Coordinates of C-alpha atoms and ligand atoms in Angstrom, one line a residue:
X1 CA 18.0 -2.7 17.8
X2 CA 18.4 1.4 17.8
X3 CA 15.9 2.6 15.3
X4 CA 14.2 4.7 18.1
X5 CA 15.5 8.5 18.4
X6 CA 16.3 9.1 22.2
X7 CA 13.6 11.6 23.0
X8 CA 11.0 9.5 21.0
X9 CA 7.5 11.2 21.6
X10 CA 7.8 14.0 23.8
X11 CA 3.9 14.3 24.5
X12 CA 1.5 14.3 27.5
X13 CA -1.5 16.2 26.2
X14 CA -5.0 14.7 26.8
X15 CA -6.2 13.6 23.2
X16 CA -3.3 13.5 20.6
X17 CA -4.8 14.6 17.1
X18 CA -4.4 11.7 14.6
X19 CA -2.3 14.3 12.5
X20 CA 0.2 14.6 15.4
X21 CA 0.7 10.9 15.6
X22 CA 1.3 10.6 12.0
X23 CA 4.0 13.8 12.3
X24 CA 5.6 12.0 15.7
X25 CA 5.9 9.0 13.8
X26 CA 7.6 10.7 10.6
X27 CA 9.9 12.7 12.7
X28 CA 11.2 10.2 15.6
X29 CA 11.1 6.7 14.3
X30 CA 14.0 5.6 12.4
X31 CA 13.9 2.7 9.9
X32 CA 15.2 -0.5 10.9
X33 CA 18.8 -1.2 9.2
X34 CA 19.8 -4.4 7.3
X35 CA 19.7 -4.6 3.6
X36 CA 19.6 -7.9 1.7
X37 CA 19.2 -8.8 -2.0
X38 CA 16.3 -10.7 -2.8
X39 CA 14.9 -12.1 -5.9
X40 CA 12.3 -10.4 -7.8
X41 CA 9.7 -13.6 -7.3
X42 CA 9.9 -13.1 -3.5
X43 CA 10.3 -9.1 -3.6
X44 CA 6.5 -8.3 -3.8
X45 CA 5.6 -6.1 -0.5
X46 CA 9.3 -5.6 0.5
X47 CA 10.9 -2.1 0.7
X48 CA 13.4 -0.6 -1.6
X49 CA 16.6 0.1 0.7
X50 CA 18.4 2.1 -2.3
X51 CA 17.9 3.7 -5.1
X52 CA 17.5 1.7 -8.3
X53 CA 18.8 3.0 -11.4
X54 CA 18.0 1.5 -15.1
X55 CA 21.1 -0.2 -16.1
X56 CA 19.5 0.0 -19.6
X57 CA 17.1 1.8 -22.2
X58 CA 13.9 0.5 -22.0
X59 CA 12.7 -0.2 -24.5
X60 CA 16.1 -1.5 -25.5
X61 CA 15.7 -0.5 -29.2
X62 CA 13.3 1.2 -31.2
X63 CA 10.5 -1.0 -32.3
X64 CA 7.1 -1.4 -33.9
X65 CA 3.6 -1.0 -31.5
X66 CA 1.6 -3.0 -33.8
X67 CA 1.7 -5.5 -36.3
X68 CA 1.5 -3.5 -39.7
X69 CA 3.8 -1.9 -42.1
X70 CA 6.8 0.3 -41.0
X71 CA 7.4 3.5 -43.7
X72 CA 9.1 6.4 -44.1
X73 CA 6.9 9.3 -43.3
X74 CA 8.1 11.2 -46.1
X75 CA 6.8 9.0 -48.5
X76 CA 3.1 9.3 -48.0
X77 CA 0.9 11.5 -49.9
X78 CA -0.7 14.0 -47.8
X79 CA -4.0 14.1 -49.3
X80 CA -4.6 10.7 -50.8
X81 CA -3.9 7.1 -50.4
X82 CA -0.2 5.9 -50.8
X83 CA 0.8 2.8 -52.6
X84 CA 4.2 1.3 -51.3
X85 CA 6.5 -1.8 -52.3
X86 CA 6.7 -4.3 -49.5
X87 CA 10.3 -4.8 -49.7
X88 CA 10.7 -6.9 -46.4
X89 CA 9.3 -8.8 -43.5
X90 CA 10.7 -8.3 -39.8
X91 CA 9.3 -10.6 -36.9
X92 CA 9.8 -9.7 -33.5
X93 CA 13.1 -11.3 -32.1
X94 CA 14.8 -10.8 -35.7
X95 CA 17.5 -8.2 -36.3
X96 CA 16.1 -5.5 -39.0
X97 CA 19.1 -5.8 -41.5
X98 CA 17.9 -3.6 -44.6
X99 CA 17.0 -0.4 -44.5
X100 CA 13.7 1.3 -46.0
X101 CA 14.4 3.0 -49.0
X102 CA 12.2 5.8 -50.7
X103 CA 8.8 4.1 -52.4
X104 CA 9.2 1.0 -49.8
X105 CA 7.5 -0.6 -46.7
X106 CA 8.3 -3.2 -44.4
X107 CA 5.9 -5.7 -43.2
X108 CA 6.5 -5.6 -39.4
X109 CA 5.3 -7.0 -36.2
X110 CA 4.4 -6.0 -32.5
X111 CA 7.9 -5.7 -30.8
X112 CA 10.1 -6.2 -34.1
X113 CA 13.0 -3.9 -34.4
X114 CA 12.3 -0.8 -36.6
X115 CA 14.3 -0.9 -39.6
X116 CA 16.6 2.0 -40.4
X117 CA 14.8 4.8 -42.5
X118 CA 11.4 3.9 -41.1
X119 CA 9.8 6.3 -38.8
X120 CA 6.1 5.5 -39.0
X121 CA 4.0 2.3 -38.4
X122 CA 0.7 1.4 -39.9
X123 CA -1.7 -0.8 -38.2
X124 CA -2.7 -3.7 -40.3
X125 CA -6.5 -3.1 -39.5
X126 CA -6.0 0.4 -41.6
X127 CA -4.4 -0.7 -45.1
X128 CA -4.8 -3.7 -47.6
X129 CA -2.3 -5.6 -49.5
X130 CA -2.5 -5.6 -53.5
X131 CA 0.1 -8.2 -54.5
X132 CA 3.5 -6.8 -53.4
X133 CA 2.1 -3.3 -52.8
X134 CA 0.7 -2.2 -49.4
X135 CA -2.1 0.7 -49.4
X136 CA -2.2 3.2 -46.8
X137 CA -4.4 5.6 -45.9
X138 CA -3.8 9.5 -45.5
X139 CA -3.6 11.3 -42.3
X140 CA -1.3 9.4 -39.9
X141 CA 1.2 11.3 -37.9
X142 CA 4.9 10.7 -38.3
X143 CA 6.2 8.6 -35.3
X144 CA 2.9 6.7 -35.0
X145 CA 2.9 3.3 -33.8
X146 CA 6.7 3.4 -33.2
X147 CA 8.5 2.9 -29.6
X148 CA 11.6 4.8 -29.1
X149 CA 14.6 3.1 -27.4
X150 CA 14.4 4.6 -23.6
X151 CA 10.7 6.1 -24.0
X152 CA 9.6 4.2 -21.2
X153 CA 12.6 5.0 -19.0
X154 CA 16.0 5.6 -19.9
X155 CA 19.4 4.2 -19.0
X156 CA 20.5 6.2 -15.8
X157 CA 17.3 7.4 -14.8
X158 CA 15.6 6.5 -11.3
X159 CA 13.6 3.2 -11.7
X160 CA 12.4 2.5 -8.4
X161 CA 13.1 4.8 -5.4
X162 CA 14.2 4.0 -2.2
X163 CA 11.3 3.6 0.2
X164 CA 9.2 2.1 -2.5
X165 CA 7.0 -0.8 -1.3
X166 CA 7.2 -3.1 -4.1
X167 CA 3.9 -3.8 -6.2
X168 CA 3.9 -6.2 -9.1
X169 CA 4.4 -3.3 -11.6
X170 CA 7.4 -2.4 -9.9
X171 CA 8.5 -6.0 -10.2
X172 CA 7.8 -6.0 -13.9
X173 CA 9.7 -2.7 -14.4
X174 CA 12.8 -4.5 -12.6
X175 CA 12.4 -7.6 -14.8
X176 CA 12.1 -5.4 -18.1
X177 CA 15.4 -3.7 -17.1
X178 CA 17.2 -7.2 -17.1
X179 CA 17.2 -6.9 -13.1
X180 CA 17.2 -10.0 -11.2
X181 CA 17.4 -9.2 -7.6
X182 CA 16.6 -6.0 -5.5
X183 CA 18.3 -4.6 -2.2
X184 CA 15.5 -4.4 0.4
X185 CA 15.4 -3.8 3.9
X186 CA 15.2 -6.6 6.4
X187 CA 11.3 -7.0 7.3
X188 CA 10.2 -5.3 10.6
X189 CA 10.0 -8.1 13.3
X190 CA 6.8 -7.8 15.5
X191 CA 6.1 -9.4 18.9
X192 CA 2.4 -10.0 18.8
X193 CA 0.3 -10.3 22.1
X194 CA -3.0 -10.7 23.5
X195 CA -4.2 -9.7 26.9
X196 CA -7.0 -10.3 29.0
X197 CA -7.9 -13.2 31.5
X198 CA -11.2 -14.2 29.6
X199 CA -9.4 -14.2 26.3
X200 CA -8.7 -17.8 25.2
X201 CA -7.6 -19.5 21.5
X202 CA -10.1 -20.8 19.2
X203 CA -10.2 -24.5 19.7
X204 CA -9.9 -24.4 23.5
X205 CA -12.5 -24.6 26.1
X206 CA -14.3 -21.1 26.4
X207 CA -15.2 -21.7 30.0
X208 CA -18.0 -19.7 32.1
X209 CA -16.8 -16.0 30.5
X210 CA -14.7 -16.3 28.2
X211 CA -14.2 -14.8 24.7
X212 CA -12.2 -16.4 21.8
X213 CA -9.2 -14.3 20.7
X214 CA -10.0 -12.7 17.4
X215 CA -7.6 -10.0 17.9
X216 CA -4.7 -12.1 17.4
X217 CA -5.6 -13.3 14.1
X218 CA -6.8 -10.2 12.9
X219 CA -3.4 -8.3 13.6
X220 CA -1.2 -11.1 12.5
X221 CA -3.0 -10.7 8.8
X222 CA -2.9 -7.1 9.0
X223 CA 0.7 -7.2 10.0
X224 CA 1.6 -9.6 7.0
X225 CA -0.2 -7.3 4.8
X226 CA 2.0 -4.5 5.4
X227 CA 5.2 -6.8 5.2
X228 CA 6.1 -7.5 8.7
X229 CA 7.3 -10.5 10.2
X230 CA 5.1 -11.7 13.0
X231 CA 6.1 -14.0 16.3
X232 CA 3.0 -14.7 17.7
X233 CA 3.4 -14.7 21.6
X234 CA 0.1 -15.8 22.5
X235 CA -2.2 -14.4 25.2
X236 CA -1.0 -12.9 28.3
X237 CA -2.9 -12.9 31.6
X238 CA -4.0 -9.5 33.5
X239 CA -1.3 -9.6 35.7
X240 CA 1.0 -6.5 35.9
X241 CA 4.3 -8.7 36.7
X242 CA 3.6 -11.2 33.9
X243 CA 2.8 -8.7 31.4
X244 CA 5.9 -6.4 32.3
X245 CA 8.2 -9.7 32.3
X246 CA 6.5 -10.8 28.4
X247 CA 6.9 -7.0 27.1
X248 CA 10.1 -6.3 28.4
X249 CA 11.7 -10.1 27.2
X250 CA 10.2 -9.4 23.6
X251 CA 12.0 -5.8 23.3
X252 CA 15.4 -7.8 22.6
X253 CA 14.5 -9.5 19.4
X254 CA 11.8 -7.3 17.8
X255 CA 11.4 -3.7 16.5
X256 CA 8.0 -3.4 17.7
X257 CA 6.0 -5.0 20.4
X258 CA 2.0 -5.0 19.9
X259 CA -0.7 -5.8 22.2
X260 CA -4.5 -5.6 22.6
X261 CA -6.5 -5.1 25.2
X262 CA -5.9 -3.5 28.9
X263 CA -4.7 0.0 27.9
X264 CA -7.8 1.8 29.5
X265 CA -8.7 2.7 33.0
X266 CA -10.4 -0.4 34.2
X267 CA -8.9 -2.3 37.4
X268 CA -7.5 -5.1 35.0
X269 CA -5.9 -2.7 32.5
X270 CA -2.0 -3.0 33.3
X271 CA -0.7 -2.8 30.1
X272 CA 0.1 1.2 30.4
X273 CA 1.4 1.0 33.8
X274 CA 3.7 -2.1 32.9
X275 CA 5.1 -0.1 29.8
X276 CA 5.6 2.8 32.1
X277 CA 7.4 0.9 34.6
X278 CA 10.0 -0.9 32.1
X279 CA 10.3 1.8 29.3
X280 CA 8.7 5.0 28.4
X281 CA 5.1 5.7 27.6
X282 CA 4.7 8.4 24.9
X283 CA 0.9 8.8 24.7
X284 CA -1.9 6.5 25.5
X285 CA -5.0 8.7 24.4
X286 CA -5.7 9.5 20.9
X287 CA -8.4 11.4 19.1
X288 CA -10.0 8.6 17.4
X289 CA -13.2 6.7 17.6
X290 CA -13.4 3.8 17.9
X291 CA -10.4 3.1 19.9
X292 CA -9.3 6.2 22.0
X293 CA -6.9 4.5 24.2
X294 CA -3.9 3.7 22.3
X295 CA -0.8 3.5 24.0
X296 CA 2.5 4.0 22.3
X297 CA 5.9 3.9 24.0
X298 CA 9.3 3.0 23.9
X299 CA 10.9 -0.4 25.8
X300 CA 14.7 -0.6 26.0
X301 CA 15.9 -4.0 25.4
X302 CA 18.7 -5.6 27.2
X303 CA 21.3 -5.3 24.5
X304 CA 21.0 -1.5 24.8
X305 CA 18.6 -1.0 21.8
X306 CA 15.1 -0.4 21.9
X307 CA 11.7 -1.5 20.6
X308 CA 8.8 0.6 19.8
X309 CA 5.4 -0.4 21.7
X310 CA 1.9 -0.1 20.4
X311 CA -0.8 -1.1 22.7
X312 CA -4.3 -1.2 21.0
X313 CA -7.5 -1.2 22.9
X314 CA -9.4 -4.7 23.4
X315 CA -12.3 -4.5 21.2
X316 CA -11.9 -5.8 18.0
X317 CA -13.5 -3.2 15.6
X318 CA -11.2 -0.6 17.6
X319 CA -8.4 -2.9 17.0
X320 CA -8.9 -2.5 13.3
X321 CA -9.3 1.3 13.2
X322 CA -6.2 2.0 15.1
X323 CA -4.3 -0.6 13.3
X324 CA -5.1 1.5 10.1
X325 CA -4.7 5.0 11.6
X326 CA -1.7 4.2 14.0
X327 CA 0.2 1.2 13.6
X328 CA 0.3 0.9 9.9
X329 CA 2.2 4.5 9.5
X330 CA 4.4 3.2 12.2
X331 CA 5.1 0.0 10.5
X332 CA 6.0 1.5 7.2
X333 CA 8.4 4.0 9.0
X334 CA 10.1 1.3 10.9
X335 CA 10.4 -0.5 7.5
X336 CA 12.0 2.6 5.8
X337 CA 8.8 2.8 3.3
X338 CA 7.5 6.0 2.2
X339 CA 4.4 7.0 3.7
X340 CA 1.5 5.8 2.3
X341 CA -1.4 8.1 3.6
X342 CA -4.7 6.5 3.5
X343 CA -6.7 8.7 1.2
X344 CA -10.3 8.8 1.9
X345 CA -12.6 9.0 -1.5
X346 CA -15.2 11.5 -1.5
X347 CA -18.6 9.7 -1.5
X348 CA -22.1 10.6 -0.4
X349 CA -23.4 9.9 2.7
X350 CA -26.8 8.1 3.1
X351 CA -27.0 8.8 6.6
X352 CA -27.3 11.2 9.5
X353 CA -24.6 11.2 12.1
X354 CA -23.8 13.3 15.2
X355 CA -20.1 13.2 16.8
X356 CA -18.2 15.0 19.0
X357 CA -15.4 17.5 17.8
X358 CA -11.7 16.8 18.4
X359 CA -11.6 13.2 17.3
X360 CA -11.8 11.6 13.8
X361 CA -14.5 9.1 13.7
X362 CA -14.8 5.7 11.8
X363 CA -18.1 4.8 10.7
X364 CA -18.2 1.1 9.0
X365 CA -20.3 1.7 5.8
X366 CA -21.3 -0.2 2.8
X367 CA -21.2 1.8 -0.9
X368 CA -24.5 1.4 -2.9
X369 CA -24.7 3.2 -6.4
X370 CA -27.6 5.6 -6.2
X371 CA -30.2 6.0 -8.9
X372 CA -27.8 9.0 -10.1
X373 CA -24.5 6.7 -10.7
X374 CA -23.2 8.2 -7.6
X375 CA -21.7 5.9 -4.9
X376 CA -23.4 6.4 -1.5
X377 CA -22.3 5.3 1.8
X378 CA -24.9 3.4 3.8
X379 CA -24.0 3.2 7.5
X380 CA -24.0 -0.5 9.4
X381 CA -26.8 -0.3 11.8
X382 CA -24.8 -1.4 14.7
X383 CA -22.0 0.9 15.9
X384 CA -20.3 -0.9 18.8
X385 CA -16.5 -1.2 19.0
X386 CA -17.1 -5.0 19.6
X387 CA -19.5 -6.0 16.6
X388 CA -17.2 -7.9 14.5
X389 CA -20.2 -8.4 11.6
X390 CA -19.8 -4.5 11.3
X391 CA -16.4 -5.0 9.5
X392 CA -17.5 -8.3 7.7
X393 CA -20.9 -6.6 6.2
X394 CA -19.5 -3.6 5.0
X395 CA -17.0 -2.4 2.2
X396 CA -14.8 0.2 4.3
X397 CA -14.7 3.2 6.8
X398 CA -16.4 6.3 6.3
X399 CA -13.9 8.9 7.7
X400 CA -15.2 12.1 9.5
X401 CA -12.9 14.5 10.1
X402 CA -12.0 16.0 13.7
X403 CA -13.9 19.2 13.6
X404 CA -17.2 17.7 11.9
X405 CA -20.1 17.6 14.4
X406 CA -23.0 16.7 12.1
X407 CA -23.3 14.5 9.0
X408 CA -26.4 14.9 6.8
X409 CA -27.7 12.3 4.1
X410 CA -26.4 14.1 0.7
X411 CA -23.3 15.5 2.5
X412 CA -20.1 14.5 0.8
X413 CA -17.9 12.4 3.1
X414 CA -14.3 10.5 3.1
X415 CA -14.6 6.8 2.3
X416 CA -11.7 4.5 3.0
X417 CA -12.0 0.9 1.3
X418 CA -10.7 -2.0 3.4
X419 CA -8.6 -2.9 0.3
X420 CA -6.6 0.0 0.9
X421 CA -6.0 -0.8 4.4
X422 CA -5.1 -4.5 4.2
X423 CA -4.2 -4.6 0.7
Ligands
LIG501 P1 -10.3 -4.4 27.4 O1 -9.7 -3.4 26.8 O2 -9.0 -5.1 27.7 O3 -11.1 -3.7 28.6 O4 -11.3 -5.1 26.2 C1 -12.0 -4.5 25.8 C2 -13.2 -5.8 25.1 O5 -12.6 -6.3 24.4 C3 -13.5 -6.4 26.1 O6 -14.8 -6.7 25.8 C4 -12.7 -7.5 25.8 O7 -12.9 -8.9 26.4 C5 -12.3 -7.6 24.3 N1 -11.3 -8.0 23.9 C6 -10.0 -8.0 24.6 N2 -9.2 -8.7 23.8 C7 -9.7 -9.3 23.1 C8 -9.4 -10.2 22.1 N3 -8.2 -10.8 21.9 N4 -10.2 -11.1 21.1 C9 -11.4 -10.3 21.2 N5 -11.9 -10.0 22.3 C10 -11.3 -9.4 23.0
LIG502 MG1 -8.8 -6.5 28.9

């Protein structure tokens, strides 16, 4: 795995701003190579590896957008109703054999090909039939309710750009073009560890001072949502040698090694030193709260390549936030996906808040509709980075800019819904 440039992340400052994290990722991380052709049914969430060009026009032929009557616009009276003779009937899936000649209309149905001569379609709701005549109101524009061949996308045009993370609509477009398989990059392989002597798997005995591992299942789910292929490698003890060994071993078969816990300055926090011993630490303090200690580095592997390393804090909410802001863009980049910035919608704050400048802060909030119809962000009452109910009881993250120091009720603030992070 040689997807990291050699001088990856030359940074040694204090608190690295998030904007710099994003810039470094864009500049220094190289996407994984390896392309495969996958059927549309299994392609959702995969990343398009090379531009997909429309092989045909869409729609493939001129057709009617409604059930109604196809006419020649030149036959219509500008200031009065028009009465035309019904000369033919064309259903979807049939060929339009006859032309529409002067004074004639064709009964036509949605998706049926336009007959030669006709250029406009009346919706049947706007018309009435009398015997073999149809009576049409005045005022319909030429070309109404007609879909031209290639108007959706023309043959030869770019249908899906390289880097697109495939959404259901993309798959529909590919299918509509008759495409059965798409070229996608292989999935990013991620080795996932938890760390901590106190951490035990749910289902095991908790012991006197244990906590159940919530980070691994959280991260596995978030990784999966971004399309990564996760190897769950369990829980590592707070033992420098064991950490080094496990991380070094994981570098060979994975593109990214992701850990939680053990990255701050406590006596049992050995992850950072382990990374420094076996690879290169690039940064380990980011201007983000919760989650300031976030380590990122490069671990060389025995096969001569290298894996990226991301060490997240231990507290579950800090894990969630740092995943969203640091790991997600890193993964997208490794996957060869175009950047998908987390857009914060503007909402009104219902709370007052004081923060330090120089870091971006994420406050868990619920959205409520105020009396005037605007959305208001209501802060979850407990702020701790270990309070998991602050994630389950809220709708998303209020994002307070790096240089903000005060938020007052009524202020406009950024809001990122959880669905944008994990969807
Ligand atoms: P650390 O950064 O290792 O000191 O961990 C900070 C806090 O997060 C401690 O209270 C840990 O017990 C907790 N923590 C660490 N890892 C996990 C985990 N996998 N699941 C739940 N809590 C954790
Ligand atoms: Mg720990």
